[in-house]
Coordinates of C-alpha atoms and ligand atoms in Angstrom, one line a residue:
M23 CA 105.0 92.1 100.5
P24 CA 107.7 92.3 97.9
A25 CA 108.0 95.7 96.0
Y26 CA 105.1 98.0 96.4
A27 CA 104.8 101.4 94.8
V28 CA 103.1 104.5 96.2
I29 CA 102.5 107.0 93.4
G30 CA 101.0 110.6 93.3
A31 CA 98.0 110.3 91.0
Q32 CA 97.4 114.0 90.4
W33 CA 99.7 117.0 90.2
G34 CA 101.7 116.2 93.3
D35 CA 101.1 117.3 96.9
E36 CA 98.5 114.4 97.4
G37 CA 99.9 113.6 100.8
K38 CA 102.2 110.8 99.8
G39 CA 104.5 111.5 102.8
K40 CA 101.9 110.5 105.3
V41 CA 100.9 107.5 103.2
V42 CA 104.5 106.2 102.8
D43 CA 105.2 106.8 106.5
Y44 CA 102.0 104.8 107.4
L45 CA 102.8 101.9 105.1
A46 CA 106.5 101.9 106.1
G47 CA 105.5 100.4 109.4
K48 CA 105.5 97.1 107.5
A49 CA 108.5 97.7 105.2
H50 CA 112.2 97.1 105.5
C51 CA 113.3 99.4 102.8
V52 CA 111.8 102.6 101.4
A53 CA 113.3 103.7 98.1
R54 CA 112.8 107.1 96.4
Y55 CA 113.1 106.8 92.6
A56 CA 112.7 110.2 91.0
G57 CA 112.7 114.0 91.4
G58 CA 114.8 115.9 93.8
N59 CA 114.3 118.6 96.4
N60 CA 111.5 120.1 94.3
A61 CA 109.4 117.6 96.4
G62 CA 108.2 118.4 100.0
H63 CA 106.8 115.5 102.1
T64 CA 105.3 116.2 105.5
V65 CA 105.1 113.5 108.1
V66 CA 103.6 113.9 111.5
N67 CA 104.3 111.3 114.2
E68 CA 104.6 111.1 118.0
D69 CA 107.9 113.2 117.8
G70 CA 106.3 116.1 115.9
E71 CA 106.2 117.3 112.3
F72 CA 108.9 116.5 109.8
T73 CA 109.4 118.1 106.4
L74 CA 111.5 116.1 104.0
H75 CA 112.6 117.1 100.5
L76 CA 115.1 114.4 99.5
V77 CA 115.3 111.9 102.3
P78 CA 112.7 109.1 101.9
S79 CA 109.8 109.3 104.4
G80 CA 110.7 105.8 105.6
I81 CA 113.7 107.3 107.6
L82 CA 111.3 107.9 110.5
R83 CA 110.7 104.1 110.9
P84 CA 113.7 102.6 112.7
Q85 CA 113.6 99.2 111.0
V86 CA 113.7 100.8 107.5
T87 CA 116.7 101.2 105.2
P88 CA 116.0 104.4 103.3
V89 CA 117.3 104.6 99.7
I90 CA 117.8 107.5 97.3
G91 CA 117.9 105.8 94.0
N92 CA 119.7 106.5 90.7
G93 CA 116.7 108.3 89.3
V94 CA 116.8 111.0 91.9
V95 CA 118.8 114.2 91.4
V96 CA 120.6 115.2 94.6
D97 CA 121.5 118.7 95.8
P98 CA 124.1 117.7 98.4
D99 CA 123.7 120.9 100.4
V100 CA 120.0 120.2 100.8
L101 CA 120.5 116.6 101.6
L102 CA 123.3 117.2 104.2
G103 CA 121.2 120.0 105.8
E104 CA 118.2 117.6 106.0
L105 CA 120.3 114.8 107.5
K106 CA 121.7 117.2 110.1
G107 CA 118.2 118.4 111.0
L108 CA 116.9 114.9 111.4
S109 CA 120.0 113.9 113.4
D110 CA 119.6 116.9 115.7
R111 CA 116.1 115.6 116.4
G112 CA 117.3 112.1 117.3
V113 CA 116.7 110.3 114.1
D114 CA 119.4 107.7 113.1
V115 CA 120.4 108.8 109.6
H116 CA 123.2 106.4 109.1
R117 CA 120.9 103.8 107.5
L118 CA 120.5 106.0 104.5
A119 CA 121.9 104.7 101.2
V120 CA 122.4 107.2 98.3
S121 CA 123.0 105.8 94.8
D122 CA 126.4 106.4 93.3
R123 CA 124.6 106.8 90.0
A124 CA 122.2 109.6 91.2
H125 CA 123.0 112.9 89.4
V126 CA 124.1 115.9 91.4
V127 CA 122.3 119.2 91.2
M128 CA 125.2 121.6 90.8
P129 CA 125.2 125.3 91.8
Y130 CA 125.0 126.3 88.1
H131 CA 121.8 124.2 87.7
V132 CA 120.1 126.2 90.4
R133 CA 121.2 129.5 88.8
L134 CA 120.2 128.4 85.3
D135 CA 116.8 127.2 86.5
S136 CA 115.9 130.8 87.5
L137 CA 117.6 132.4 84.5
E138 CA 115.6 130.1 82.1
E139 CA 112.4 130.7 83.9
K140 CA 112.9 134.5 83.7
A141 CA 113.6 134.2 80.0
R142 CA 110.3 132.3 79.4
G143 CA 108.4 135.4 80.5
S144 CA 104.7 134.8 80.4
K145 CA 105.2 131.2 79.4
A146 CA 107.1 130.4 82.6
I147 CA 106.5 126.9 83.8
G148 CA 106.5 128.0 87.4
T149 CA 109.4 125.6 88.4
T150 CA 110.4 125.3 92.0
G151 CA 113.7 127.0 91.2
T152 CA 115.7 124.1 92.7
G153 CA 117.7 123.3 89.5
I154 CA 115.8 120.1 88.7
G155 CA 115.2 120.7 84.9
P156 CA 118.8 121.8 84.2
A157 CA 120.2 118.8 86.2
Y158 CA 118.1 116.3 84.2
M159 CA 119.1 118.1 81.0
D160 CA 122.7 117.5 81.7
K161 CA 122.0 113.8 82.6
A162 CA 120.4 113.4 79.2
S163 CA 123.2 115.4 77.5
R164 CA 125.8 113.1 79.2
I165 CA 127.6 116.0 80.9
G166 CA 126.1 115.4 84.3
V167 CA 128.0 114.7 87.5
R168 CA 127.0 111.6 89.5
V169 CA 127.3 111.2 93.2
G170 CA 130.0 108.5 92.8
D171 CA 132.1 111.0 90.8
L172 CA 132.3 113.3 93.9
L173 CA 134.4 110.6 95.6
D174 CA 137.1 110.8 92.9
P175 CA 138.6 114.4 92.8
E176 CA 141.0 113.8 89.9
Y177 CA 138.3 112.3 87.6
L178 CA 135.9 115.0 88.6
R179 CA 138.3 117.8 87.9
G180 CA 138.9 116.5 84.4
R181 CA 135.3 116.0 83.7
L182 CA 134.0 119.3 85.2
D183 CA 136.5 121.8 83.8
P184 CA 135.0 121.9 80.3
V185 CA 131.4 121.7 81.6
I186 CA 131.9 124.7 83.9
D187 CA 133.5 126.7 81.0
F188 CA 130.4 125.8 78.9
K189 CA 127.9 126.8 81.7
N190 CA 129.7 130.0 82.3
A191 CA 129.6 130.9 78.6
L192 CA 125.8 130.2 78.7
M193 CA 125.3 132.3 81.8
T194 CA 127.3 135.3 80.7
K195 CA 126.8 135.3 76.9
V196 CA 123.1 134.1 76.7
Y197 CA 121.7 135.4 79.9
G198 CA 124.1 138.3 80.7
A199 CA 124.6 136.9 84.2
D200 CA 127.8 136.6 86.3
P201 CA 130.0 133.4 85.9
I202 CA 130.5 130.9 88.7
P203 CA 134.2 130.6 89.6
A204 CA 135.3 127.0 88.6
D205 CA 137.5 126.7 91.8
E206 CA 134.5 127.4 94.0
V207 CA 132.5 124.7 92.3
L208 CA 135.3 122.2 92.5
E209 CA 136.0 122.9 96.2
K210 CA 132.3 122.5 96.9
C211 CA 132.3 119.1 95.1
F212 CA 135.3 117.8 97.0
A213 CA 133.7 118.8 100.4
W214 CA 130.4 117.1 99.3
G215 CA 132.3 114.0 98.4
N216 CA 133.8 113.8 101.9
D217 CA 130.5 114.4 103.6
L218 CA 128.4 112.0 101.5
K219 CA 131.0 109.2 101.4
P220 CA 129.5 107.2 104.3
Y221 CA 126.1 107.0 102.5
V222 CA 127.1 106.3 98.9
R223 CA 126.2 102.7 97.8
Q224 CA 125.3 100.8 94.7
T225 CA 121.6 101.1 95.7
E226 CA 120.1 98.7 93.1
L227 CA 121.9 96.0 95.1
V228 CA 120.5 97.3 98.4
V229 CA 117.0 97.0 96.9
Q230 CA 117.5 93.7 95.1
D231 CA 119.1 92.1 98.2
S232 CA 116.3 93.3 100.4
L233 CA 113.8 91.7 98.0
A234 CA 115.9 88.5 97.8
R235 CA 115.6 88.2 101.6
G236 CA 111.8 88.4 101.2
E237 CA 111.6 91.8 102.8
G238 CA 109.0 94.5 102.0
V239 CA 110.2 97.3 99.8
L240 CA 108.2 100.5 99.3
L241 CA 108.9 102.5 96.2
E242 CA 108.3 106.1 97.1
G243 CA 107.1 108.4 94.3
A244 CA 107.5 112.2 94.3
Q245 CA 105.5 114.8 92.4
G246 CA 102.5 113.3 90.5
T247 CA 101.6 111.4 87.4
L248 CA 100.2 114.5 85.6
L249 CA 103.6 116.2 86.1
D250 CA 105.4 113.2 84.4
L251 CA 107.8 114.3 81.7
D252 CA 106.4 111.8 79.2
H253 CA 102.8 111.4 80.3
G254 CA 101.9 114.7 82.0
T255 CA 100.6 118.0 80.7
Y256 CA 103.8 118.7 78.7
P257 CA 105.5 121.2 78.7
Y258 CA 104.0 122.1 82.2
V259 CA 105.7 119.1 83.8
T260 CA 108.7 118.3 85.9
S261 CA 111.8 116.7 84.2
S262 CA 111.5 113.2 85.6
N263 CA 109.0 110.3 85.5
P264 CA 107.0 110.1 88.7
S265 CA 104.7 107.4 87.2
I266 CA 105.3 103.7 87.6
G267 CA 107.9 103.3 84.8
G268 CA 110.2 105.8 86.7
A269 CA 110.2 103.3 89.6
C270 CA 111.9 100.7 87.5
T271 CA 114.5 102.9 85.8
G272 CA 115.0 105.0 88.9
L273 CA 116.0 102.1 91.1
G274 CA 117.3 99.4 88.7
L275 CA 114.3 97.2 89.5
S276 CA 112.5 94.7 87.3
P277 CA 108.7 95.4 86.8
R278 CA 108.2 91.7 87.7
E279 CA 109.2 92.5 91.3
I280 CA 106.3 95.1 91.7
T281 CA 103.3 93.4 93.1
G282 CA 101.1 96.4 93.9
V283 CA 100.8 100.0 92.9
T284 CA 98.8 102.3 95.1
G285 CA 97.6 105.7 93.7
V286 CA 97.3 108.5 96.1
F287 CA 94.5 111.0 95.3
K288 CA 93.5 114.1 97.2
A289 CA 89.8 114.4 97.6
Y290 CA 90.0 117.5 95.4
S291 CA 92.8 118.8 93.0
T292 CA 95.7 121.1 93.5
R293 CA 98.4 122.3 91.2
V294 CA 101.4 124.7 91.7
G295 CA 102.8 126.6 88.8
G296 CA 101.5 127.0 85.3
G297 CA 99.6 124.6 83.0
P298 CA 96.0 123.5 82.7
L299 CA 93.8 122.6 85.6
T300 CA 90.5 121.9 83.9
A301 CA 88.3 121.6 87.0
E302 CA 89.8 124.7 88.6
M303 CA 87.4 126.3 91.2
E304 CA 86.2 129.9 91.3
E305 CA 88.6 131.9 93.4
D306 CA 86.1 132.6 96.3
T307 CA 85.6 128.8 96.9
A308 CA 89.3 128.1 96.2
G309 CA 90.4 130.8 98.6
L310 CA 88.3 129.3 101.4
L311 CA 89.6 125.8 100.8
R312 CA 93.2 127.1 100.5
E313 CA 93.2 128.8 103.8
K314 CA 91.3 126.0 105.6
A315 CA 93.7 123.3 104.2
W316 CA 96.8 125.5 104.1
E317 CA 97.3 124.7 100.5
Y318 CA 100.7 126.4 100.2
G319 CA 103.8 124.7 98.7
V320 CA 106.0 122.9 101.3
T321 CA 109.1 123.7 99.1
T322 CA 108.3 127.2 97.8
G323 CA 105.5 128.5 100.0
R324 CA 103.6 129.4 96.8
A325 CA 99.7 129.4 96.9
R326 CA 98.4 126.2 95.2
R327 CA 95.7 126.5 92.6
I328 CA 92.6 124.5 93.7
G329 CA 90.2 122.4 91.7
W330 CA 87.4 119.9 92.2
F331 CA 88.2 116.2 91.9
D332 CA 88.9 115.5 88.2
A333 CA 87.8 111.9 87.3
V334 CA 88.9 112.2 83.7
A335 CA 92.5 112.9 84.7
G336 CA 92.1 110.4 87.6
R337 CA 91.1 107.5 85.3
Y338 CA 94.0 108.3 82.9
S339 CA 96.4 108.2 85.8
A340 CA 95.0 104.9 87.1
T341 CA 95.3 103.2 83.7
L342 CA 98.8 104.5 83.1
N343 CA 100.1 103.3 86.4
G344 CA 97.9 100.1 86.7
F345 CA 96.8 101.1 90.2
T346 CA 95.8 98.1 92.3
S347 CA 94.4 100.2 95.1
L348 CA 93.8 103.9 96.0
V349 CA 94.3 106.1 99.0
L350 CA 92.1 109.1 99.3
T351 CA 93.6 111.9 101.4
R352 CA 92.3 115.2 102.9
L353 CA 88.7 114.2 102.9
D354 CA 88.3 116.2 106.1
V355 CA 89.0 119.4 104.1
L356 CA 85.6 119.1 102.4
D357 CA 83.8 119.0 105.8
G358 CA 81.2 121.8 105.9
F359 CA 81.0 122.5 102.1
P360 CA 77.3 122.7 101.2
S361 CA 77.8 120.9 97.9
I362 CA 80.7 119.3 96.2
K363 CA 81.4 119.1 92.4
V364 CA 83.1 116.2 90.7
C365 CA 84.4 116.6 87.1
V366 CA 83.1 113.5 85.3
G367 CA 83.9 114.5 81.7
Y368 CA 85.2 117.3 79.5
D369 CA 83.4 119.3 76.9
L370 CA 85.5 119.9 73.9
D371 CA 83.8 122.2 71.4
G372 CA 80.4 120.8 72.3
Q373 CA 81.6 117.1 72.2
A374 CA 81.7 115.1 75.5
V375 CA 85.2 113.7 76.0
D376 CA 86.0 111.1 78.7
R377 CA 89.7 110.4 77.7
F378 CA 92.4 112.7 79.0
P379 CA 93.8 114.6 75.9
T380 CA 97.4 114.3 74.9
S381 CA 98.0 117.8 73.5
L382 CA 98.2 120.9 75.6
A383 CA 96.2 122.9 73.0
T384 CA 93.3 120.4 73.2
L385 CA 93.4 120.2 77.0
E386 CA 93.3 124.0 77.2
K387 CA 90.1 124.0 75.2
C388 CA 88.3 121.5 77.4
R389 CA 85.6 122.7 79.8
P390 CA 84.6 120.6 82.9
I391 CA 81.4 118.7 83.0
Y392 CA 80.4 118.5 86.6
E393 CA 78.2 116.3 88.7
E394 CA 77.1 117.9 91.9
M395 CA 76.9 116.0 95.1
P396 CA 75.5 117.1 98.5
G397 CA 78.1 118.1 101.1
W398 CA 77.9 117.1 104.7
D399 CA 77.3 118.9 108.0
G400 CA 79.0 116.4 110.3
Q401 CA 82.8 115.9 110.4
T402 CA 85.0 113.3 108.8
A403 CA 88.1 114.8 110.5
S404 CA 90.0 112.2 112.6
A405 CA 87.5 109.4 111.7
T406 CA 89.0 106.0 111.9
D407 CA 86.2 103.9 110.5
M408 CA 83.8 104.3 107.6
S409 CA 80.9 103.9 110.0
Q410 CA 81.8 107.3 111.5
L411 CA 81.4 109.2 108.3
P412 CA 78.2 111.1 107.4
P413 CA 76.3 109.3 104.7
E414 CA 77.1 112.0 102.1
A415 CA 80.8 111.6 102.7
T416 CA 80.5 107.8 102.3
A417 CA 78.6 108.5 99.0
Y418 CA 81.4 110.8 97.8
V419 CA 84.1 108.2 98.6
N420 CA 82.1 105.5 96.8
R421 CA 81.5 107.7 93.8
I422 CA 85.2 108.4 93.4
E423 CA 86.0 104.7 93.6
E424 CA 83.4 104.0 90.9
L425 CA 84.6 106.8 88.6
I426 CA 88.2 105.7 88.8
G427 CA 87.4 102.1 88.6
C428 CA 89.7 101.0 91.4
P429 CA 89.1 100.2 95.1
I430 CA 89.9 102.8 97.8
H431 CA 91.7 101.0 100.5
L432 CA 92.7 103.9 102.8
V433 CA 91.0 107.2 103.5
S434 CA 93.1 109.8 105.3
T435 CA 91.1 112.1 107.6
G436 CA 94.0 114.1 109.2
P437 CA 97.8 114.5 109.2
R438 CA 98.5 112.1 112.0
R439 CA 99.2 108.4 111.5
W440 CA 96.1 107.3 113.3
E441 CA 93.8 109.6 111.4
T442 CA 93.3 106.9 108.8
I443 CA 90.4 104.7 107.8
V444 CA 91.4 101.3 106.7
K445 CA 88.7 100.0 104.3
K446 CA 90.9 97.2 103.3
P447 CA 94.6 96.7 104.2
V448 CA 96.9 98.0 101.4
L449 CA 99.7 95.6 102.1
Ligands
LIG24 P1 110.4 121.7 88.7 O1 110.2 120.2 89.0 O2 111.0 122.5 89.8 O3 111.2 121.8 87.4 O4 109.0 122.3 88.3 C1 108.2 121.9 87.2 C2 106.7 121.9 87.6 O5 106.4 120.9 88.5 C3 106.2 123.2 88.3 O6 104.9 123.4 87.9 C4 106.3 122.9 89.8 O7 105.4 123.6 90.6 C5 105.8 121.4 89.7 N1 106.3 120.6 90.9 C6 107.6 120.1 91.0 N2 107.7 119.4 92.2 C7 106.5 119.5 92.7 C8 105.9 118.9 93.9 O8 106.6 118.2 94.7 N3 104.6 119.1 94.1 C9 103.8 119.8 93.3 N4 104.3 120.4 92.2 C10 105.6 120.2 91.9

């Protein structure tokens, strides 16, 4: 098992945390490549439930070196808080390696995220408010601060002074908000530098050396393909590349090293924030499902919007990422539904469309074409073998596999590690 990617195939929240934790049993290194603490991964193991925002899910496996790659944006307060929480629960966090090239989410990024959202009014993206967009903007504008800079106070002061002046002008003159005192920001950065120093590494070497030793490296995605800055439902997207290309740039890894790409799909769709969700359910059905499955954001607590499985979006995601296998999660949530719809095409002004449209305006005009399948009375919850599934549930799994055109290797039937059906080993 050389490098193997685990990627969210929908709009995030597909259950990647459980999948990465499950597969990490066979890995030596688990490397996160994009996003920041806008993500929320939940892992349940014999020691209880863990919620992770920045630290790779692999930290819960003792043989794993967890890596935060250069493509991630790091809010040091969140990271340090998460490490303390893990350490207090007996997890050895000293194995963590944080890229010196990863960009820092600064206090003014968090402030600007909410100021910009407020200014967008009814066109708000519905961001997580964690400063992700503004941090990536500064990275692209070449005025960002990198984790390695935190270790060099003199260099940092020289670099930050003009940036803070600029950010304060923006906050006061454009948004009418209070400025952030430059000294406070600098003091914070120096303290972060001290606290993060033991973890800071040139992480591309950590990953490359692990591969050179023939070890297994899992590439842990955050968010989902349809939130990808380039390939998602722009502008209702995040500011990084959760799809496969992000794994290469976000870790300093050649695509030639990646031997498998698994796409994680939920058995239905969810989306938080604004933007199109073509197969969105009626609110009475969505409400039932939301409460049953507790579809509320791990990071923000916001209610997730709920839709039926969208095979048009799913095929697009599979082609874009080159999935070699799929994982289907939360099948158990559909237990007891009398019938289940699958969106198999879109209707665009009376024309059937089976390709996912590029433009937001076109996508907003698309209406779902559904196929209706019978639900099941029995339960799939906690099943560990396909033979335990009601025949209607097996038919549903097979239909998704057929529509996406890629084999499903794992089916997750509950939050715990063992609540997993292995149709075919992923690794
Ligand atoms: P941002 O990433 O906070 O800028 O938010 C941009 C969009 O991505 C919003 O619609 C968020 O709700 C969504 N988003 C960001 N991270 C996640 C995630 O981990 N799961 C689901 N949606 C997310």
